[in-house]
Amino acid sequence: MANRDIVWNVVKKCFTFGIIGVTVSDRYASIVPIRGASMSPTFNPRATSLAGPVTGDYVLVEKFCLQKYKFSPGDVIVYRSPCNYKEKHVKRIIALPGDWVGTRQTYDVVKVPEGHCWVEGDNAECSMDSRSFGPIPMGLIQGRVSHIVWPPQRIGAVEKKYPQGRIKSN
Amino acid sequence: MTNGFDSSSVNCKIQGRREMAGLRRLAQLKPIAEEALAGTVFVAKFLCGLHVANTYICTAALTYGPSMLPTLNLTGDFIVAERLSTRFGRVGVGDIVLVRSPENPRKVMAKRLMGMEGDSVTYVVDPKNGDWSETVVVPKGHVWIEGDNIYDSNDSRNFGAVPYGLLQGKIFWRIWPPERFGPLEKRKSNEGVL
């Protein structure tokens, strides 16, 4: 009987902490690992495109930006892939609605439609981003990457940067 | 000199008595504080539970606007949408879904799914001026959504197929108005109101 009480208490505690944890990670902030080299050198600077074990960075993703959907160019965001809703990708916002973006390969200029944004990886060679599938709806955005939290020698805020020459905003 | 010493010791005593009284009062306050803390924790847990139920299981929404006539009212229907089938990819053509608008991420709209990825969808381009129709293939990871009232609806015919990740839930039950209380069933895709 006493044993059952203990087990019941432990289960209840785990359940409560689970629910609180899910709520905090949904609404406020969560920590996610980053795989792949598409954002190198900002994340995973030593990763190469194909080589085996990749030492992943862990980053802090804040969700407060989802209340207003206000972003600025240069923000690093997490979004659901438009090709597969189960995948989440990390890329940098290059242009916001109303901006004109020059694409490097085809040399034409694209206008970002209302409610969309243009995202690109820092590592242009191996990045699947708006250059292949066009601007993404901002509703797919799941959070903004604000800090690197692991490994310890790389702890710090993620800086904003974006190519000035290619964007013409209205 | 002695006077001063005496008065200071008296002061000390008074101070001490005051502190004792203060402590006693604090001791009286302690159960109230504990109760308040327990209440706060309970409310916080309750809100967390509410959030989880609302994000992962089902949510209620108020829909209005002309785009889903005659299925959903113009002036406001109170509906319940479940989140599980969109999360696990178990929605199909004919379901009414909640979609985050691709044009304004803060807006969520109710539309009917007309095509999943890989389907070819035929739609009337401009139903007000003739019945010229066009056929498109829905790209990978996207869905085609249309309002039931094709004459007054801002949907995939304007902005194209939307990514599946924008789906927020499947509407399955109507609560308000009470005379139409009940489940919202699937409709075949080509039974459109033309």
mmCIF file of C-alpha atoms in Angstrom:
data_model
loop_
_atom_site.group_PDB
_atom_site.id
_atom_site.type_symbol
_atom_site.label_atom_id
_atom_site.label_comp_id
_atom_site.label_asym_id
_atom_site.label_seq_id
_atom_site.Cartn_x
_atom_site.Cartn_y
_atom_site.Cartn_z
ATOM 1 C CA MET A 1 0.000 0.000 0.000
ATOM 2 C CA ALA A 2 2.754 2.412 1.016
ATOM 3 C CA ASN A 3 4.716 1.428 -2.057
ATOM 4 C CA ARG A 4 1.783 2.200 -4.262
ATOM 5 C CA ASP A 5 1.461 5.617 -2.678
ATOM 6 C CA ILE A 6 5.120 6.360 -3.366
ATOM 7 C CA VAL A 7 4.844 5.270 -6.973
ATOM 8 C CA TRP A 8 1.663 7.289 -7.405
ATOM 9 C CA ASN A 9 3.365 10.372 -5.959
ATOM 10 C CA VAL A 10 6.384 9.991 -8.244
ATOM 11 C CA VAL A 11 4.144 9.570 -11.293
ATOM 12 C CA LYS A 12 2.150 12.639 -10.328
ATOM 13 C CA LYS A 13 5.306 14.718 -9.855
ATOM 14 C CA CYS A 14 6.729 13.592 -13.197
ATOM 15 C CA PHE A 15 3.458 14.423 -14.940
ATOM 16 C CA THR A 16 3.313 17.890 -13.375
ATOM 17 C CA PHE A 17 6.912 18.671 -14.252
ATOM 18 C CA GLY A 18 6.360 17.395 -17.762
ATOM 19 C CA ILE A 19 3.405 19.676 -18.286
ATOM 20 C CA ILE A 20 5.207 22.678 -16.832
ATOM 21 C CA GLY A 21 8.268 21.917 -18.940
ATOM 22 C CA VAL A 22 6.241 21.640 -22.128
ATOM 23 C CA THR A 23 4.479 24.909 -21.359
ATOM 24 C CA VAL A 24 7.734 26.765 -20.701
ATOM 25 C CA SER A 25 9.350 25.382 -23.840
ATOM 26 C CA ASP A 26 6.265 26.245 -25.912
ATOM 27 C CA ARG A 27 5.679 29.741 -24.649
ATOM 28 C CA TYR A 28 8.949 31.113 -23.365
ATOM 29 C CA ALA A 29 12.180 29.410 -24.301
ATOM 30 C CA SER A 30 13.671 26.045 -25.103
ATOM 31 C CA ILE A 31 17.081 24.565 -25.808
ATOM 32 C CA VAL A 32 17.607 22.663 -29.030
ATOM 33 C CA PRO A 33 20.602 20.954 -30.626
ATOM 34 C CA ILE A 34 21.735 22.005 -34.087
ATOM 35 C CA ARG A 35 22.796 19.481 -36.646
ATOM 36 C CA GLY A 36 24.348 20.032 -40.023
ATOM 37 C CA ALA A 37 26.610 22.648 -41.488
ATOM 38 C CA SER A 38 24.181 24.973 -43.220
ATOM 39 C CA MET A 39 24.665 27.713 -40.602
ATOM 40 C CA SER A 40 28.435 27.364 -40.198
ATOM 41 C CA PRO A 41 30.425 29.357 -39.100
ATOM 42 C CA THR A 42 27.729 30.780 -36.767
ATOM 43 C CA PHE A 43 26.795 27.310 -35.538
ATOM 44 C CA ASN A 44 28.833 24.115 -35.862
ATOM 45 C CA PRO A 45 31.921 25.861 -37.288
ATOM 46 C CA ARG A 46 33.943 22.662 -37.530
ATOM 47 C CA ALA A 47 31.302 20.616 -39.264
ATOM 48 C CA THR A 48 31.885 19.807 -42.875
ATOM 49 C CA SER A 49 29.154 18.986 -45.298
ATOM 50 C CA LEU A 50 29.612 15.225 -45.394
ATOM 51 C CA ALA A 51 32.150 14.117 -42.755
ATOM 52 C CA GLY A 52 30.906 11.844 -40.015
ATOM 53 C CA PRO A 53 30.500 12.888 -36.371
ATOM 54 C CA VAL A 54 29.318 16.450 -36.141
ATOM 55 C CA THR A 55 29.748 18.193 -32.811
ATOM 56 C CA GLY A 56 26.419 19.909 -32.395
ATOM 57 C CA ASP A 57 25.914 23.271 -30.782
ATOM 58 C CA TYR A 58 23.040 23.704 -28.361
ATOM 59 C CA VAL A 59 21.146 26.966 -28.672
ATOM 60 C CA LEU A 60 18.517 28.827 -26.714
ATOM 61 C CA VAL A 61 15.354 29.500 -28.713
ATOM 62 C CA GLU A 62 13.086 32.200 -27.372
ATOM 63 C CA LYS A 63 9.388 32.211 -28.235
ATOM 64 C CA PHE A 64 8.326 35.691 -27.179
ATOM 65 C CA CYS A 65 8.656 36.877 -30.766
ATOM 66 C CA LEU A 66 5.713 34.626 -31.707
ATOM 67 C CA GLN A 67 3.203 36.881 -29.980
ATOM 68 C CA LYS A 68 3.761 39.735 -32.411
ATOM 69 C CA TYR A 69 5.665 38.100 -35.273
ATOM 70 C CA LYS A 70 7.984 41.074 -35.358
ATOM 71 C CA PHE A 71 11.398 40.249 -36.750
ATOM 72 C CA SER A 72 14.294 42.206 -38.102
ATOM 73 C CA PRO A 73 16.642 41.209 -40.900
ATOM 74 C CA GLY A 74 19.594 39.283 -39.500
ATOM 75 C CA ASP A 75 17.613 37.356 -36.894
ATOM 76 C CA VAL A 76 18.307 33.634 -36.764
ATOM 77 C CA ILE A 77 15.029 31.723 -36.628
ATOM 78 C CA VAL A 78 13.723 28.196 -36.293
ATOM 79 C CA TYR A 79 10.962 27.322 -38.742
ATOM 80 C CA ARG A 80 9.092 24.290 -39.986
ATOM 81 C CA SER A 81 10.292 23.223 -43.390
ATOM 82 C CA PRO A 82 7.736 24.106 -46.072
ATOM 83 C CA CYS A 83 8.499 20.802 -47.801
ATOM 84 C CA ASN A 84 8.104 18.568 -44.748
ATOM 85 C CA TYR A 85 6.207 19.775 -41.709
ATOM 86 C CA LYS A 86 7.966 17.328 -39.396
ATOM 87 C CA GLU A 87 11.377 18.926 -39.913
ATOM 88 C CA LYS A 88 12.539 22.132 -38.329
ATOM 89 C CA HIS A 89 15.323 24.192 -39.829
ATOM 90 C CA VAL A 90 17.476 27.011 -38.522
ATOM 91 C CA LYS A 91 18.262 29.843 -40.905
ATOM 92 C CA ARG A 92 18.843 33.569 -40.946
ATOM 93 C CA ILE A 93 16.208 36.084 -42.077
ATOM 94 C CA ILE A 94 17.599 38.101 -44.940
ATOM 95 C CA ALA A 95 14.593 40.100 -46.026
ATOM 96 C CA LEU A 96 11.161 40.938 -44.688
ATOM 97 C CA PRO A 97 7.846 41.616 -46.492
ATOM 98 C CA GLY A 98 8.145 44.327 -49.076
ATOM 99 C CA ASP A 99 11.918 44.033 -49.535
ATOM 100 C CA TRP A 100 13.577 43.197 -52.826
ATOM 101 C CA VAL A 101 16.205 40.464 -52.733
ATOM 102 C CA GLY A 102 18.805 39.752 -55.358
ATOM 103 C CA THR A 103 19.515 36.066 -55.779
ATOM 104 C CA ARG A 104 23.113 35.220 -56.434
ATOM 105 C CA GLN A 105 22.691 32.427 -58.955
ATOM 106 C CA THR A 106 20.135 33.791 -61.364
ATOM 107 C CA TYR A 107 20.790 37.527 -60.942
ATOM 108 C CA ASP A 108 17.154 38.457 -60.780
ATOM 109 C CA VAL A 109 15.369 40.394 -58.091
ATOM 110 C CA VAL A 110 12.481 38.931 -56.105
ATOM 111 C CA LYS A 111 9.946 40.858 -54.068
ATOM 112 C CA VAL A 112 9.098 39.225 -50.752
ATOM 113 C CA PRO A 113 5.278 39.014 -50.527
ATOM 114 C CA GLU A 114 3.179 40.117 -47.565
ATOM 115 C CA GLY A 115 3.545 37.884 -44.510
ATOM 116 C CA HIS A 116 6.574 36.073 -45.876
ATOM 117 C CA CYS A 117 10.296 36.312 -45.266
ATOM 118 C CA TRP A 118 13.432 35.328 -47.133
ATOM 119 C CA VAL A 119 15.700 32.954 -45.211
ATOM 120 C CA GLU A 120 19.207 31.809 -46.031
ATOM 121 C CA GLY A 121 21.878 29.780 -44.316
ATOM 122 C CA ASP A 122 25.231 31.356 -43.527
ATOM 123 C CA ASN A 123 26.989 28.620 -45.416
ATOM 124 C CA ALA A 124 25.746 29.201 -48.936
ATOM 125 C CA GLU A 125 27.406 26.077 -50.368
ATOM 126 C CA CYS A 126 25.399 23.509 -48.432
ATOM 127 C CA SER A 127 22.204 25.161 -47.397
ATOM 128 C CA MET A 128 18.665 24.398 -48.445
ATOM 129 C CA ASP A 129 16.857 27.698 -48.110
ATOM 130 C CA SER A 130 14.827 30.378 -49.861
ATOM 131 C CA ARG A 131 17.180 30.222 -52.813
ATOM 132 C CA SER A 132 15.656 26.849 -53.670
ATOM 133 C CA PHE A 133 12.079 27.119 -52.382
ATOM 134 C CA GLY A 134 11.423 30.852 -52.339
ATOM 135 C CA PRO A 135 10.143 32.994 -49.497
ATOM 136 C CA ILE A 136 8.474 31.183 -46.577
ATOM 137 C CA PRO A 137 5.301 32.245 -44.740
ATOM 138 C CA MET A 138 6.070 33.732 -41.354
ATOM 139 C CA GLY A 139 3.464 31.451 -39.788
ATOM 140 C CA LEU A 140 5.977 28.618 -40.062
ATOM 141 C CA ILE A 141 8.390 30.344 -37.687
ATOM 142 C CA GLN A 142 8.722 28.533 -34.361
ATOM 143 C CA GLY A 143 11.128 30.786 -32.487
ATOM 144 C CA ARG A 144 14.195 33.002 -32.573
ATOM 145 C CA VAL A 145 17.673 31.751 -31.711
ATOM 146 C CA SER A 146 19.167 34.169 -29.194
ATOM 147 C CA HIS A 147 22.143 32.455 -27.537
ATOM 148 C CA ILE A 148 24.519 29.556 -27.908
ATOM 149 C CA VAL A 149 24.546 27.667 -24.609
ATOM 150 C CA TRP A 150 26.835 24.738 -25.357
ATOM 151 C CA PRO A 151 29.800 24.013 -25.825
ATOM 152 C CA PRO A 152 31.087 26.278 -23.007
ATOM 153 C CA GLN A 153 33.835 28.010 -24.999
ATOM 154 C CA ARG A 154 31.233 29.300 -27.479
ATOM 155 C CA ILE A 155 28.594 30.541 -25.006
ATOM 156 C CA GLY A 156 27.294 33.910 -26.078
ATOM 157 C CA ALA A 157 24.673 35.811 -27.971
ATOM 158 C CA VAL A 158 24.088 35.192 -31.660
ATOM 159 C CA GLU A 159 24.952 38.333 -33.575
ATOM 160 C CA LYS A 160 22.797 39.823 -36.291
ATOM 161 C CA LYS A 161 24.362 40.211 -39.667
ATOM 162 C CA TYR A 162 23.111 40.300 -43.191
ATOM 163 C CA PRO A 163 24.433 41.242 -46.593
ATOM 164 C CA GLN A 164 23.669 44.918 -47.024
ATOM 165 C CA GLY A 165 24.123 45.205 -50.774
ATOM 166 C CA ARG A 166 21.627 42.585 -51.879
ATOM 167 C CA ILE A 167 18.550 43.933 -50.166
ATOM 168 C CA LYS A 168 16.605 46.966 -51.153
ATOM 169 C CA SER A 169 13.862 47.781 -48.689
ATOM 170 C CA ASN A 170 10.958 50.052 -49.345
ATOM 171 C CA MET B 1 26.079 59.311 31.768
ATOM 172 C CA THR B 2 24.204 56.693 33.759
ATOM 173 C CA ASN B 3 20.993 58.145 32.555
ATOM 174 C CA GLY B 4 22.038 57.720 28.996
ATOM 175 C CA PHE B 5 23.116 54.132 29.639
ATOM 176 C CA ASP B 6 19.786 53.347 31.285
ATOM 177 C CA SER B 7 17.731 54.860 28.550
ATOM 178 C CA SER B 8 19.644 52.947 25.897
ATOM 179 C CA SER B 9 19.082 49.652 27.728
ATOM 180 C CA VAL B 10 15.400 50.505 28.003
ATOM 181 C CA ASN B 11 15.422 51.263 24.308
ATOM 182 C CA CYS B 12 16.984 47.883 23.698
ATOM 183 C CA LYS B 13 14.313 46.175 25.740
ATOM 184 C CA ILE B 14 11.551 47.997 23.931
ATOM 185 C CA GLN B 15 13.155 47.161 20.622
ATOM 186 C CA GLY B 16 13.414 43.538 21.654
ATOM 187 C CA ARG B 17 9.796 43.423 22.690
ATOM 188 C CA ARG B 18 8.823 45.015 19.406
ATOM 189 C CA GLU B 19 10.811 42.441 17.525
ATOM 190 C CA MET B 20 9.152 39.654 19.460
ATOM 191 C CA ALA B 21 5.769 41.088 18.626
ATOM 192 C CA GLY B 22 6.777 41.403 15.013
ATOM 193 C CA LEU B 23 7.934 37.801 14.934
ATOM 194 C CA ARG B 24 4.716 36.668 16.494
ATOM 195 C CA ARG B 25 2.791 38.562 13.883
ATOM 196 C CA LEU B 26 4.948 36.993 11.192
ATOM 197 C CA ALA B 27 4.214 33.590 12.685
ATOM 198 C CA GLN B 28 0.542 34.421 12.398
ATOM 199 C CA LEU B 29 1.044 35.442 8.784
ATOM 200 C CA LYS B 30 2.923 32.263 7.907
ATOM 201 C CA PRO B 31 -0.088 30.013 7.254
ATOM 202 C CA ILE B 32 -1.648 32.719 5.112
ATOM 203 C CA ALA B 33 1.550 33.031 3.077
ATOM 204 C CA GLU B 34 1.750 29.278 2.724
ATOM 205 C CA GLU B 35 -1.824 29.161 1.560
ATOM 206 C CA ALA B 36 -1.194 31.934 -0.939
ATOM 207 C CA LEU B 37 1.869 30.119 -2.275
ATOM 208 C CA ALA B 38 -0.031 26.851 -2.586
ATOM 209 C CA GLY B 39 -2.840 28.675 -4.370
ATOM 210 C CA THR B 40 -0.421 30.322 -6.788
ATOM 211 C CA VAL B 41 1.264 27.014 -7.552
ATOM 212 C CA PHE B 42 -2.121 25.416 -8.134
ATOM 213 C CA VAL B 43 -3.188 28.186 -10.510
ATOM 214 C CA ALA B 44 0.140 27.979 -12.353
ATOM 215 C CA LYS B 45 -0.232 24.203 -12.749
ATOM 216 C CA PHE B 46 -3.789 24.638 -13.929
ATOM 217 C CA LEU B 47 -2.736 27.210 -16.546
ATOM 218 C CA CYS B 48 0.071 24.922 -17.720
ATOM 219 C CA GLY B 49 -2.387 22.063 -18.059
ATOM 220 C CA LEU B 50 -4.749 24.315 -19.959
ATOM 221 C CA HIS B 51 -1.955 25.379 -22.300
ATOM 222 C CA VAL B 52 -0.945 21.786 -23.008
ATOM 223 C CA ALA B 53 -4.545 20.720 -23.628
ATOM 224 C CA ASN B 54 -5.101 23.728 -25.870
ATOM 225 C CA THR B 55 -1.918 23.241 -27.905
ATOM 226 C CA TYR B 56 -1.810 19.490 -28.231
ATOM 227 C CA ILE B 57 -5.337 18.142 -27.881
ATOM 228 C CA CYS B 58 -8.078 20.518 -28.876
ATOM 229 C CA THR B 59 -8.954 24.150 -29.021
ATOM 230 C CA ALA B 60 -12.036 26.279 -29.380
ATOM 231 C CA ALA B 61 -12.341 29.067 -31.901
ATOM 232 C CA LEU B 62 -14.803 31.648 -33.099
ATOM 233 C CA THR B 63 -15.094 31.792 -36.873
ATOM 234 C CA TYR B 64 -16.731 34.558 -38.780
ATOM 235 C CA GLY B 65 -16.726 35.939 -42.282
ATOM 236 C CA PRO B 66 -18.336 35.000 -45.557
ATOM 237 C CA SER B 67 -15.697 32.612 -46.910
ATOM 238 C CA MET B 68 -17.100 29.366 -45.468
ATOM 239 C CA LEU B 69 -20.793 29.960 -46.195
ATOM 240 C CA PRO B 70 -23.008 27.918 -46.041
ATOM 241 C CA THR B 71 -21.088 25.561 -43.773
ATOM 242 C CA LEU B 72 -19.996 28.145 -41.233
ATOM 243 C CA ASN B 73 -22.063 31.181 -40.452
ATOM 244 C CA LEU B 74 -21.371 34.740 -41.466
ATOM 245 C CA THR B 75 -21.842 36.209 -38.029
ATOM 246 C CA GLY B 76 -19.878 33.799 -35.914
ATOM 247 C CA ASP B 77 -19.796 30.112 -35.169
ATOM 248 C CA PHE B 78 -18.168 28.721 -32.077
ATOM 249 C CA ILE B 79 -16.338 25.555 -33.071
ATOM 250 C CA VAL B 80 -13.996 23.001 -31.541
ATOM 251 C CA ALA B 81 -10.885 21.911 -33.416
ATOM 252 C CA GLU B 82 -8.637 19.035 -32.518
ATOM 253 C CA ARG B 83 -4.882 19.219 -32.924
ATOM 254 C CA LEU B 84 -3.993 15.545 -33.062
ATOM 255 C CA SER B 85 -4.871 14.691 -36.647
ATOM 256 C CA THR B 86 -2.936 17.613 -38.126
ATOM 257 C CA ARG B 87 0.067 16.795 -35.945
ATOM 258 C CA PHE B 88 0.164 13.198 -37.114
ATOM 259 C CA GLY B 89 -0.751 13.927 -40.716
ATOM 260 C CA ARG B 90 -4.163 12.252 -40.581
ATOM 261 C CA VAL B 91 -6.206 14.889 -42.365
ATOM 262 C CA GLY B 92 -7.565 14.348 -45.823
ATOM 263 C CA VAL B 93 -9.390 16.066 -48.653
ATOM 264 C CA GLY B 94 -12.736 17.464 -47.514
ATOM 265 C CA ASP B 95 -11.779 18.233 -43.911
ATOM 266 C CA ILE B 96 -12.277 21.736 -42.569
ATOM 267 C CA VAL B 97 -9.054 22.950 -41.008
ATOM 268 C CA LEU B 98 -7.701 25.931 -39.138
ATOM 269 C CA VAL B 99 -4.850 27.474 -41.117
ATOM 270 C CA ARG B 100 -2.466 30.226 -40.133
ATOM 271 C CA SER B 101 -2.760 32.760 -42.916
ATOM 272 C CA PRO B 102 0.344 32.925 -45.126
ATOM 273 C CA GLU B 103 -0.303 36.616 -45.678
ATOM 274 C CA ASN B 104 -0.638 37.602 -42.039
ATOM 275 C CA PRO B 105 0.915 35.249 -39.471
ATOM 276 C CA ARG B 106 -1.225 36.612 -36.654
ATOM 277 C CA LYS B 107 -4.458 35.600 -38.363
ATOM 278 C CA VAL B 108 -5.904 32.087 -38.343
ATOM 279 C CA MET B 109 -8.612 31.154 -40.807
ATOM 280 C CA ALA B 110 -10.943 28.235 -41.380
ATOM 281 C CA LYS B 111 -10.880 26.651 -44.830
ATOM 282 C CA ARG B 112 -11.609 23.319 -46.469
ATOM 283 C CA LEU B 113 -8.800 21.081 -47.686
ATOM 284 C CA MET B 114 -9.198 20.514 -51.428
ATOM 285 C CA GLY B 115 -5.943 18.735 -52.202
ATOM 286 C CA MET B 116 -2.996 17.132 -50.474
ATOM 287 C CA GLU B 117 0.557 17.020 -51.811
ATOM 288 C CA GLY B 118 0.770 15.461 -55.249
ATOM 289 C CA ASP B 119 -2.953 15.845 -56.012
ATOM 290 C CA SER B 120 -3.984 17.798 -59.055
ATOM 291 C CA VAL B 121 -6.635 20.356 -58.251
ATOM 292 C CA THR B 122 -8.964 21.995 -60.725
ATOM 293 C CA TYR B 123 -10.322 25.319 -59.633
ATOM 294 C CA VAL B 124 -12.385 28.103 -61.152
ATOM 295 C CA VAL B 125 -10.101 31.079 -61.490
ATOM 296 C CA ASP B 126 -12.677 33.829 -61.355
ATOM 297 C CA PRO B 127 -16.162 32.484 -60.561
ATOM 298 C CA LYS B 128 -17.776 35.916 -60.853
ATOM 299 C CA ASN B 129 -16.761 36.343 -64.496
ATOM 300 C CA GLY B 130 -17.146 33.008 -66.192
ATOM 301 C CA ASP B 131 -16.117 29.444 -65.510
ATOM 302 C CA TRP B 132 -12.601 29.369 -66.868
ATOM 303 C CA SER B 133 -10.809 26.798 -64.767
ATOM 304 C CA GLU B 134 -7.219 25.815 -64.235
ATOM 305 C CA THR B 135 -5.512 22.677 -62.995
ATOM 306 C CA VAL B 136 -2.449 22.684 -60.768
ATOM 307 C CA VAL B 137 -0.442 19.989 -59.007
ATOM 308 C CA VAL B 138 0.037 20.619 -55.297
ATOM 309 C CA PRO B 139 3.797 20.629 -54.535
ATOM 310 C CA LYS B 140 5.478 18.432 -51.948
ATOM 311 C CA GLY B 141 4.656 19.274 -48.338
ATOM 312 C CA HIS B 142 1.872 21.651 -49.337
ATOM 313 C CA VAL B 143 -1.925 21.541 -49.274
ATOM 314 C CA TRP B 144 -4.584 23.294 -51.312
ATOM 315 C CA ILE B 145 -7.256 25.083 -49.286
ATOM 316 C CA GLU B 146 -10.442 26.770 -50.460
ATOM 317 C CA GLY B 147 -13.420 28.361 -48.811
ATOM 318 C CA ASP B 148 -16.852 26.844 -49.445
ATOM 319 C CA ASN B 149 -18.066 30.166 -50.767
ATOM 320 C CA ILE B 150 -15.802 30.479 -53.795
ATOM 321 C CA TYR B 151 -17.266 33.854 -54.708
ATOM 322 C CA ASP B 152 -16.018 35.592 -51.591
ATOM 323 C CA SER B 153 -13.001 33.792 -50.202
ATOM 324 C CA ASN B 154 -9.334 34.574 -49.998
ATOM 325 C CA ASP B 155 -7.693 31.176 -50.338
ATOM 326 C CA SER B 156 -5.254 29.106 -52.372
ATOM 327 C CA ARG B 157 -6.712 30.480 -55.580
ATOM 328 C CA ASN B 158 -5.144 33.798 -54.615
ATOM 329 C CA PHE B 159 -1.957 32.832 -52.798
ATOM 330 C CA GLY B 160 -1.340 29.305 -54.062
ATOM 331 C CA ALA B 161 -0.787 26.130 -52.106
ATOM 332 C CA VAL B 162 0.207 26.603 -48.467
ATOM 333 C CA PRO B 163 2.804 24.571 -46.527
ATOM 334 C CA TYR B 164 1.333 21.828 -44.365
ATOM 335 C CA GLY B 165 3.118 23.316 -41.355
ATOM 336 C CA LEU B 166 0.595 26.157 -41.307
ATOM 337 C CA LEU B 167 -2.302 23.842 -40.449
ATOM 338 C CA GLN B 168 -3.355 24.377 -36.842
ATOM 339 C CA GLY B 169 -6.132 21.870 -36.316
ATOM 340 C CA LYS B 170 -9.104 20.047 -37.769
ATOM 341 C CA ILE B 171 -12.523 21.483 -37.016
ATOM 342 C CA PHE B 172 -14.859 18.673 -35.993
ATOM 343 C CA TRP B 173 -17.656 20.010 -33.817
ATOM 344 C CA ARG B 174 -19.883 23.065 -33.730
ATOM 345 C CA ILE B 175 -21.068 24.371 -30.369
ATOM 346 C CA TRP B 176 -22.756 27.617 -31.273
ATOM 347 C CA PRO B 177 -25.370 28.424 -32.573
ATOM 348 C CA PRO B 178 -27.180 25.755 -30.518
ATOM 349 C CA GLU B 179 -29.686 24.803 -33.215
ATOM 350 C CA ARG B 180 -26.817 23.660 -35.442
ATOM 351 C CA PHE B 181 -24.912 21.961 -32.611
ATOM 352 C CA GLY B 182 -23.239 18.842 -33.884
ATOM 353 C CA PRO B 183 -20.364 17.374 -35.872
ATOM 354 C CA LEU B 184 -19.085 18.967 -39.065
ATOM 355 C CA GLU B 185 -18.695 16.218 -41.598
ATOM 356 C CA LYS B 186 -16.399 15.785 -44.544
ATOM 357 C CA ARG B 187 -17.513 16.826 -47.960
ATOM 358 C CA LYS B 188 -16.363 15.427 -51.262
ATOM 359 C CA SER B 189 -14.013 17.788 -53.031
ATOM 360 C CA ASN B 190 -15.969 18.123 -56.267
ATOM 361 C CA GLU B 191 -19.372 18.747 -54.704
ATOM 362 C CA GLY B 192 -18.596 22.430 -54.777
ATOM 363 C CA VAL B 193 -21.222 25.128 -54.667
ATOM 364 C CA LEU B 194 -21.035 26.293 -58.241
#
